[in-house]
Short mmCIF file of C-alpha atoms and ligand atoms in Angstrom, two decimals:
data_model
loop_
_atom_site.label_atom_id
_atom_site.label_comp_id
_atom_site.label_asym_id
_atom_site.label_seq_id
_atom_site.Cartn_x
_atom_site.Cartn_y
_atom_site.Cartn_z
CA MET A 1 -11.97 -15.20 -6.36
CA ASN A 2 -14.84 -17.59 -5.76
CA LEU A 3 -16.90 -19.22 -8.51
CA GLU A 4 -19.84 -16.90 -7.94
CA ASP A 5 -17.66 -13.79 -8.35
CA ILE A 6 -16.07 -15.23 -11.49
CA ALA A 7 -19.55 -15.87 -12.93
CA THR A 8 -20.65 -12.31 -12.01
CA VAL A 9 -17.60 -10.76 -13.69
CA LYS A 10 -18.04 -12.97 -16.76
CA SER A 11 -21.65 -11.88 -17.06
CA ILE A 12 -20.80 -8.17 -16.62
CA LEU A 13 -18.06 -8.38 -19.24
CA SER A 14 -20.12 -10.46 -21.67
CA GLN A 15 -21.58 -7.24 -23.08
CA PRO A 16 -19.60 -4.23 -24.33
CA GLN A 17 -19.09 -1.89 -21.38
CA LYS A 18 -17.70 1.56 -20.72
CA ILE A 19 -15.00 0.80 -18.22
CA VAL A 20 -12.87 3.03 -16.02
CA ILE A 21 -9.85 1.66 -14.17
CA ILE A 22 -8.54 3.57 -11.14
CA PRO A 23 -5.34 3.18 -9.08
CA HIS A 24 -4.72 4.83 -5.70
CA LYS A 25 -3.41 8.38 -5.26
CA ASN A 26 0.35 8.71 -5.81
CA PRO A 27 0.28 5.47 -7.81
CA ASP A 28 3.31 3.21 -7.61
CA GLY A 29 4.58 0.51 -9.98
CA ASP A 30 2.03 -2.05 -8.85
CA ALA A 31 -0.87 0.39 -9.12
CA MET A 32 0.09 1.56 -12.63
CA GLY A 33 1.21 -1.90 -13.79
CA SER A 34 -2.04 -3.54 -12.72
CA CYS A 35 -4.20 -0.78 -14.28
CA LEU A 36 -2.30 -0.81 -17.57
CA GLY A 37 -2.15 -4.62 -17.66
CA LEU A 38 -5.88 -4.87 -17.07
CA TYR A 39 -6.41 -2.09 -19.63
CA GLY A 40 -4.62 -4.19 -22.29
CA TYR A 41 -6.67 -7.24 -21.41
CA LEU A 42 -10.07 -5.47 -21.46
CA LYS A 43 -9.19 -3.63 -24.68
CA SER A 44 -8.74 -6.97 -26.41
CA PHE A 45 -12.54 -7.30 -26.14
CA ASP A 46 -15.23 -4.97 -27.33
CA HIS A 47 -15.09 -2.56 -24.36
CA GLU A 48 -14.32 1.13 -24.13
CA VAL A 49 -11.64 1.46 -21.48
CA ALA A 50 -10.06 4.44 -19.70
CA VAL A 51 -7.45 4.59 -16.95
CA ILE A 52 -7.76 7.56 -14.58
CA ALA A 53 -4.96 8.26 -12.10
CA PRO A 54 -6.00 10.52 -9.18
CA ASN A 55 -2.76 12.52 -9.60
CA ASP A 56 0.67 12.42 -11.17
CA TYR A 57 3.21 9.61 -10.76
CA PRO A 58 6.98 9.28 -11.17
CA LYS A 59 8.80 9.54 -14.49
CA PHE A 60 10.37 6.10 -13.93
CA LEU A 61 6.90 4.60 -14.56
CA LYS A 62 6.02 6.63 -17.62
CA TRP A 63 7.79 4.39 -20.13
CA MET A 64 5.27 1.61 -19.44
CA PRO A 65 3.27 0.27 -22.42
CA ASN A 66 0.00 2.22 -22.97
CA ASN A 67 1.05 4.90 -20.46
CA GLU A 68 -0.17 7.49 -22.99
CA VAL A 69 -3.81 6.53 -22.38
CA VAL A 70 -3.69 7.43 -18.68
CA LEU A 71 -5.76 10.47 -17.74
CA ASN A 72 -4.49 12.48 -14.79
CA PHE A 73 -7.57 13.58 -12.83
CA GLU A 74 -5.86 16.78 -11.71
CA LYS A 75 -4.61 17.78 -15.17
CA GLU A 76 -7.22 16.31 -17.54
CA ASN A 77 -10.13 16.90 -15.21
CA SER A 78 -13.02 17.43 -17.62
CA GLN A 79 -12.09 14.50 -19.86
CA ALA A 80 -11.67 12.26 -16.82
CA LYS A 81 -14.99 13.39 -15.33
CA LYS A 82 -16.75 12.66 -18.62
CA CYS A 83 -15.34 9.11 -18.71
CA LEU A 84 -16.47 8.61 -15.12
CA GLU A 85 -19.96 9.91 -15.81
CA GLU A 86 -20.40 7.52 -18.72
CA ALA A 87 -18.79 4.49 -17.06
CA THR A 88 -20.89 1.39 -16.52
CA VAL A 89 -18.09 -0.54 -14.82
CA VAL A 90 -15.40 0.80 -12.46
CA PHE A 91 -12.36 -1.30 -11.56
CA THR A 92 -10.48 -0.07 -8.47
CA LEU A 93 -6.97 -1.49 -8.28
CA ASP A 94 -4.33 -1.73 -5.56
CA PHE A 95 -6.32 -0.04 -2.78
CA ASN A 96 -8.88 -1.05 -0.21
CA ASP A 97 -10.81 2.13 0.57
CA LEU A 98 -12.21 4.85 -1.72
CA SER A 99 -10.59 7.47 0.54
CA ARG A 100 -7.26 6.38 -1.01
CA THR A 101 -8.21 8.09 -4.29
CA GLY A 102 -7.82 11.70 -3.08
CA GLN A 103 -9.99 14.19 -4.99
CA LEU A 104 -11.72 11.35 -6.86
CA HIS A 105 -13.30 9.84 -3.81
CA THR A 106 -16.54 11.85 -3.59
CA ILE A 107 -17.32 11.17 -7.25
CA LEU A 108 -16.67 7.46 -6.74
CA GLU A 109 -18.78 7.30 -3.60
CA GLU A 110 -21.77 8.71 -5.46
CA LYS A 111 -21.18 6.83 -8.71
CA GLU A 112 -23.72 4.20 -9.79
CA ALA A 113 -21.90 1.42 -11.64
CA ASP A 114 -20.64 -2.11 -11.17
CA PHE A 115 -17.53 -1.72 -9.02
CA ILE A 116 -14.89 -4.45 -9.13
CA MET A 117 -12.05 -4.30 -6.60
CA ILE A 118 -8.78 -6.15 -7.14
CA ASP A 119 -6.43 -5.57 -4.20
CA HIS A 120 -4.03 -7.09 -1.68
CA HIS A 121 -4.19 -4.58 1.20
CA GLN A 122 -5.50 -5.46 4.63
CA GLN A 123 -9.02 -4.58 5.88
CA PRO A 124 -10.73 -4.02 2.51
CA LYS A 125 -13.86 -1.86 2.61
CA ASP A 126 -17.09 -3.29 1.25
CA TYR A 127 -17.98 -0.92 -1.60
CA ALA A 128 -17.70 -3.15 -4.67
CA ARG A 129 -20.14 -5.54 -6.33
CA VAL A 130 -17.20 -7.92 -6.71
CA THR A 131 -14.37 -7.79 -4.19
CA TYR A 132 -11.32 -9.80 -5.20
CA SER A 133 -9.16 -9.22 -2.14
CA ASP A 134 -6.25 -11.44 -1.11
CA VAL A 135 -3.80 -10.07 1.45
CA THR A 136 -1.41 -12.97 0.91
CA MET A 137 -0.69 -11.84 -2.66
CA SER A 138 2.65 -10.26 -3.56
CA SER A 139 1.00 -7.58 -5.63
CA THR A 140 -2.15 -6.50 -7.39
CA CYS A 141 -0.36 -7.33 -10.66
CA GLU A 142 -0.11 -10.98 -9.64
CA MET A 143 -3.86 -10.84 -8.95
CA VAL A 144 -4.59 -9.36 -12.38
CA TYR A 145 -2.72 -12.34 -13.85
CA ASN A 146 -4.97 -14.64 -11.76
CA PHE A 147 -8.01 -12.64 -12.80
CA MET A 148 -7.19 -13.20 -16.47
CA GLU A 149 -6.66 -16.88 -15.78
CA TYR A 150 -9.99 -17.20 -13.92
CA LEU A 151 -11.77 -15.64 -16.88
CA GLY A 152 -10.02 -18.02 -19.25
CA GLY A 153 -8.15 -15.17 -20.91
CA LEU A 154 -4.45 -15.91 -20.52
CA ASP A 155 -4.22 -16.34 -24.31
CA LYS A 156 -4.81 -12.55 -24.49
CA MET A 157 -1.56 -11.91 -22.60
CA ASP A 158 0.68 -10.06 -25.05
CA LYS A 159 4.09 -8.48 -24.53
CA ASP A 160 2.59 -5.17 -23.35
CA ILE A 161 0.34 -6.75 -20.72
CA ALA A 162 3.18 -9.02 -19.58
CA THR A 163 5.54 -6.04 -19.30
CA ASN A 164 3.07 -4.03 -17.20
CA LEU A 165 2.33 -6.93 -14.86
CA TYR A 166 6.02 -7.81 -14.51
CA THR A 167 6.81 -4.21 -13.54
CA GLY A 168 4.28 -4.16 -10.70
CA ILE A 169 5.28 -7.55 -9.31
CA MET A 170 8.94 -6.49 -9.41
CA THR A 171 8.37 -3.16 -7.62
CA ASP A 172 5.96 -4.48 -4.97
CA THR A 173 8.19 -7.42 -4.05
CA GLY A 174 11.43 -5.42 -3.86
CA SER A 175 12.63 -7.36 -6.91
CA PHE A 176 11.20 -10.70 -5.74
CA LYS A 177 12.62 -10.75 -2.23
CA TYR A 178 9.84 -9.74 0.19
CA ARG A 179 8.02 -12.30 2.30
CA SER A 180 4.92 -12.23 0.09
CA THR A 181 6.97 -13.55 -2.86
CA SER A 182 5.79 -17.13 -3.28
CA SER A 183 6.83 -19.92 -5.61
CA ARG A 184 3.59 -19.13 -7.45
CA THR A 185 4.81 -15.51 -7.85
CA HIS A 186 7.95 -16.86 -9.53
CA LYS A 187 5.87 -19.13 -11.79
CA VAL A 188 3.73 -16.15 -12.83
CA VAL A 189 6.84 -14.06 -13.46
CA ALA A 190 8.41 -16.88 -15.50
CA ASP A 191 5.28 -17.03 -17.63
CA LEU A 192 5.35 -13.23 -18.10
CA ILE A 193 8.93 -13.52 -19.36
CA ASP A 194 7.87 -16.31 -21.74
CA ARG A 195 5.14 -14.01 -23.01
CA GLY A 196 7.55 -11.19 -23.81
CA ALA A 197 8.40 -9.25 -20.64
CA ASN A 198 12.08 -8.25 -20.89
CA ASN A 199 13.26 -8.53 -17.29
CA MET A 200 16.60 -6.76 -17.69
CA GLU A 201 15.13 -3.84 -19.62
CA ILE A 202 12.26 -3.38 -17.16
CA HIS A 203 14.65 -3.37 -14.21
CA GLN A 204 16.83 -0.76 -15.89
CA GLN A 205 13.88 1.47 -16.81
CA VAL A 206 12.66 1.54 -13.22
CA PHE A 207 15.87 1.52 -11.19
CA ASP A 208 18.72 2.82 -13.36
CA THR A 209 17.41 6.23 -14.39
CA ASN A 210 18.69 8.22 -11.40
CA SER A 211 19.43 11.91 -11.67
CA PRO A 212 22.47 13.39 -9.86
CA SER A 213 20.14 15.50 -7.69
CA ARG A 214 18.24 12.40 -6.56
CA LEU A 215 21.45 10.68 -5.47
CA HIS A 216 22.50 13.82 -3.61
CA LEU A 217 19.08 13.88 -1.90
CA LEU A 218 19.68 10.25 -0.89
CA GLY A 219 22.95 11.43 0.67
CA VAL A 220 21.03 14.01 2.73
CA ALA A 221 18.45 11.40 3.75
CA LEU A 222 21.13 8.96 4.89
CA SER A 223 22.99 11.59 6.87
CA ASN A 224 19.71 12.61 8.56
CA MET A 225 19.08 9.01 9.64
CA VAL A 226 18.54 8.49 13.37
CA ILE A 227 19.28 5.00 14.68
CA LEU A 228 17.63 3.82 17.91
CA PRO A 229 19.16 0.39 18.66
CA GLU A 230 17.07 -0.09 21.84
CA TYR A 231 13.95 0.00 19.65
CA LYS A 232 15.57 -1.74 16.65
CA THR A 233 14.38 1.30 14.74
CA ALA A 234 15.90 3.71 12.22
CA TYR A 235 14.16 6.77 10.91
CA ILE A 236 14.89 9.41 8.29
CA THR A 237 13.53 12.95 7.98
CA ILE A 238 13.48 15.09 4.84
CA THR A 239 12.21 18.66 4.99
CA GLN A 240 10.63 20.63 2.18
CA ASP A 241 13.74 22.88 2.10
CA GLU A 242 15.92 19.82 1.55
CA LEU A 243 13.65 18.63 -1.25
CA ASP A 244 13.67 22.08 -2.86
CA ALA A 245 17.46 22.28 -2.67
CA HIS A 246 17.68 19.05 -4.68
CA ASP A 247 15.24 19.81 -7.46
CA PHE A 248 12.79 17.26 -6.06
CA LYS A 249 10.66 15.39 -8.58
CA LYS A 250 7.85 12.98 -7.77
CA GLY A 251 9.27 9.54 -6.97
CA ASP A 252 12.74 10.79 -6.03
CA THR A 253 12.40 9.52 -2.45
CA GLU A 254 11.06 6.11 -3.49
CA GLY A 255 12.99 3.34 -1.75
CA PHE A 256 14.89 5.61 0.69
CA VAL A 257 13.04 4.14 3.67
CA ASN A 258 14.42 0.67 2.94
CA TYR A 259 18.01 1.68 3.76
CA GLY A 260 17.18 1.61 7.48
CA LEU A 261 16.36 -2.08 7.25
CA THR A 262 19.77 -2.90 5.77
CA LEU A 263 21.32 -2.11 9.16
CA GLU A 264 22.07 -5.21 11.18
CA GLY A 265 19.57 -5.60 14.02
CA ILE A 266 17.09 -3.00 12.71
CA VAL A 267 13.57 -4.32 12.15
CA PHE A 268 11.55 -1.08 11.89
CA ALA A 269 12.36 1.72 9.43
CA VAL A 270 10.48 4.95 8.89
CA ILE A 271 10.79 7.99 6.65
CA PHE A 272 9.09 11.34 7.32
CA ILE A 273 8.83 13.62 4.29
CA GLU A 274 7.52 17.15 4.60
CA ASN A 275 4.98 18.26 1.98
CA LYS A 276 4.37 21.99 2.47
CA GLU A 277 1.81 22.19 -0.35
CA GLU A 278 -0.45 19.63 1.32
CA GLY A 279 0.51 20.82 4.81
CA ILE A 280 1.37 17.29 5.91
CA ILE A 281 4.26 15.01 6.74
CA LYS A 282 3.95 11.90 4.55
CA ILE A 283 5.23 8.84 6.36
CA SER A 284 6.37 5.45 5.08
CA PHE A 285 6.82 2.51 7.44
CA ARG A 286 8.69 -0.72 6.73
CA SER A 287 9.51 -3.74 8.88
CA VAL A 288 11.06 -7.17 8.72
CA GLY A 289 9.57 -10.05 10.68
CA ASP A 290 6.47 -9.94 12.84
CA PHE A 291 6.22 -6.25 13.71
CA SER A 292 3.07 -5.01 11.95
CA VAL A 293 3.56 -1.56 10.47
CA ASN A 294 -0.02 -1.76 9.17
CA GLU A 295 -1.24 -1.73 12.78
CA PHE A 296 1.22 1.03 13.72
CA ALA A 297 0.24 3.28 10.78
CA ARG A 298 -3.47 2.59 11.23
CA THR A 299 -3.50 3.25 14.98
CA HIS A 300 -1.29 6.33 15.14
CA PHE A 301 -0.83 7.96 11.76
CA ASN A 302 -4.13 7.75 9.89
CA GLY A 303 -2.75 5.18 7.46
CA GLY A 304 -2.47 1.50 6.69
CA GLY A 305 -1.13 -0.97 4.14
CA HIS A 306 0.50 -4.34 4.74
CA ASP A 307 2.21 -6.04 7.70
CA ASN A 308 5.68 -5.09 6.47
CA ALA A 309 4.98 -1.97 4.36
CA ALA A 310 2.53 0.77 5.19
CA GLY A 311 2.04 4.49 4.87
CA GLY A 312 0.41 7.27 6.80
CA ARG A 313 0.47 11.00 7.46
CA SER A 314 0.72 13.63 10.14
CA ASP A 315 -0.93 17.05 10.09
CA GLU A 316 1.58 18.41 12.64
CA ASN A 317 4.93 19.94 11.70
CA MET A 318 8.10 17.84 11.48
CA ASP A 319 9.34 18.49 15.05
CA VAL A 320 5.98 17.72 16.65
CA THR A 321 5.56 14.64 14.46
CA ILE A 322 8.97 13.27 15.44
CA GLU A 323 8.27 13.95 19.11
CA LYS A 324 4.95 12.13 18.82
CA PHE A 325 6.64 9.22 17.03
CA ASN A 326 9.32 8.92 19.73
CA THR A 327 6.67 8.93 22.47
CA ILE A 328 4.59 6.25 20.72
CA LEU A 329 7.69 4.16 20.02
CA LYS A 330 8.32 3.80 23.76
CA THR A 331 5.05 1.86 24.09
CA TYR A 332 6.25 -0.62 21.44
CA LYS A 333 9.57 -1.46 23.14
CA LEU A 334 8.49 -4.98 24.08
CA GLN A 335 6.94 -5.73 20.71
CA LEU A 336 10.15 -4.61 19.04
CA ASN A 337 12.27 -6.70 21.44
CA PRO A 338 10.27 -9.95 21.72
P1 5GP B 401 4.40 3.81 0.64
O1 5GP B 401 5.07 3.94 1.97
O2 5GP B 401 5.32 3.23 -0.39
O3 5GP B 401 3.71 5.06 0.21
O4 5GP B 401 3.24 2.76 0.83
C1 5GP B 401 3.45 1.49 1.41
C2 5GP B 401 2.15 0.72 1.39
O5 5GP B 401 1.19 1.36 2.23
C3 5GP B 401 1.49 0.67 0.01
O6 5GP B 401 0.89 -0.59 -0.13
C4 5GP B 401 0.47 1.77 0.05
O7 5GP B 401 -0.61 1.49 -0.79
C5 5GP B 401 0.06 1.81 1.51
N1 5GP B 401 -0.19 3.19 1.95
C6 5GP B 401 0.61 4.26 1.77
N2 5GP B 401 0.09 5.37 2.32
C7 5GP B 401 -1.11 5.01 2.86
C8 5GP B 401 -2.13 5.72 3.56
O8 5GP B 401 -2.05 6.92 3.81
N3 5GP B 401 -3.21 4.98 3.94
C9 5GP B 401 -3.32 3.64 3.71
N4 5GP B 401 -4.42 3.00 4.13
N5 5GP B 401 -2.38 2.96 3.05
C10 5GP B 401 -1.28 3.61 2.63
MN1 MN B 402 0.42 -3.13 -4.39
#
């Protein structure tokens, strides 16, 4: 954040405001952690603050401090709309384009307020009065920590804020191992622990609350995996029938895509998950090294994200989508075998 942006934010927040904080659709740990961390910080001043999630999110994130304040735009629609109507300031966290907010996006596009974006995704759109975008950051949670520091507010960091920010840094860095994890990330995390984040407990809450049906679904996913050594690629498919047979709950497939990358020699991993209700195949892309899945998702599957983690979608059925993927993959043979 440059000095001018810091001064602008300070001046906006110097008076009591009605603030709404919004994560992207299907929010993950970083989206919820950054929103709830920022919520705790802004609440320590004289502001009215609401967090509005575009839709539901997994149970393994619902233990997070202050989770009870989150309004689900699909379920608590009129209350959420009222907060939005009254808002004087809108923070948008962990996304780069209002189209990432699903049903909320038309309201946000028409909304008159001071928008402040905090985000680490590539190619940020220019819709905010203040855009704090840094694609080198491990997570939006690390940026919220910086944001508090820039505003001179680290003394407001209590155990709840620290816990929320720790959770998002942990989930977005694959427990501190992805390339974007810097020594600064570790310093921030160390400070969050000093300020009350319980690292072991947080890890258990997020990762050790499996249900038997989820592990069985993982078994199905792994046996469906197709490995294409000539493209250094592994992909998984999961159909709606397979989800239904395993009592699928939101978040159950989180992390499945990463198994492909644990294979020696594989640098590109993909998972295709059928969603009959939305009539789409939701796709997650992951890579190690220089192969940009952001470019791949953006160019071919209406998506985007980061160099090594991106998402997208297909409006075709599973068979057509896989055929399309295999055809496109052929054109990337050299890039995948540099
Ligand atoms: P995931 O595969 O876990 O859903 O998402 C991986 C990364 O890509 C996340 O940073 C997420 O925000 C981003 N992402 C996921 N789906 C989409 C999408 O449809 N469009 C864009 N632009 N980014 C996405
Ligand atoms: Mn993130």
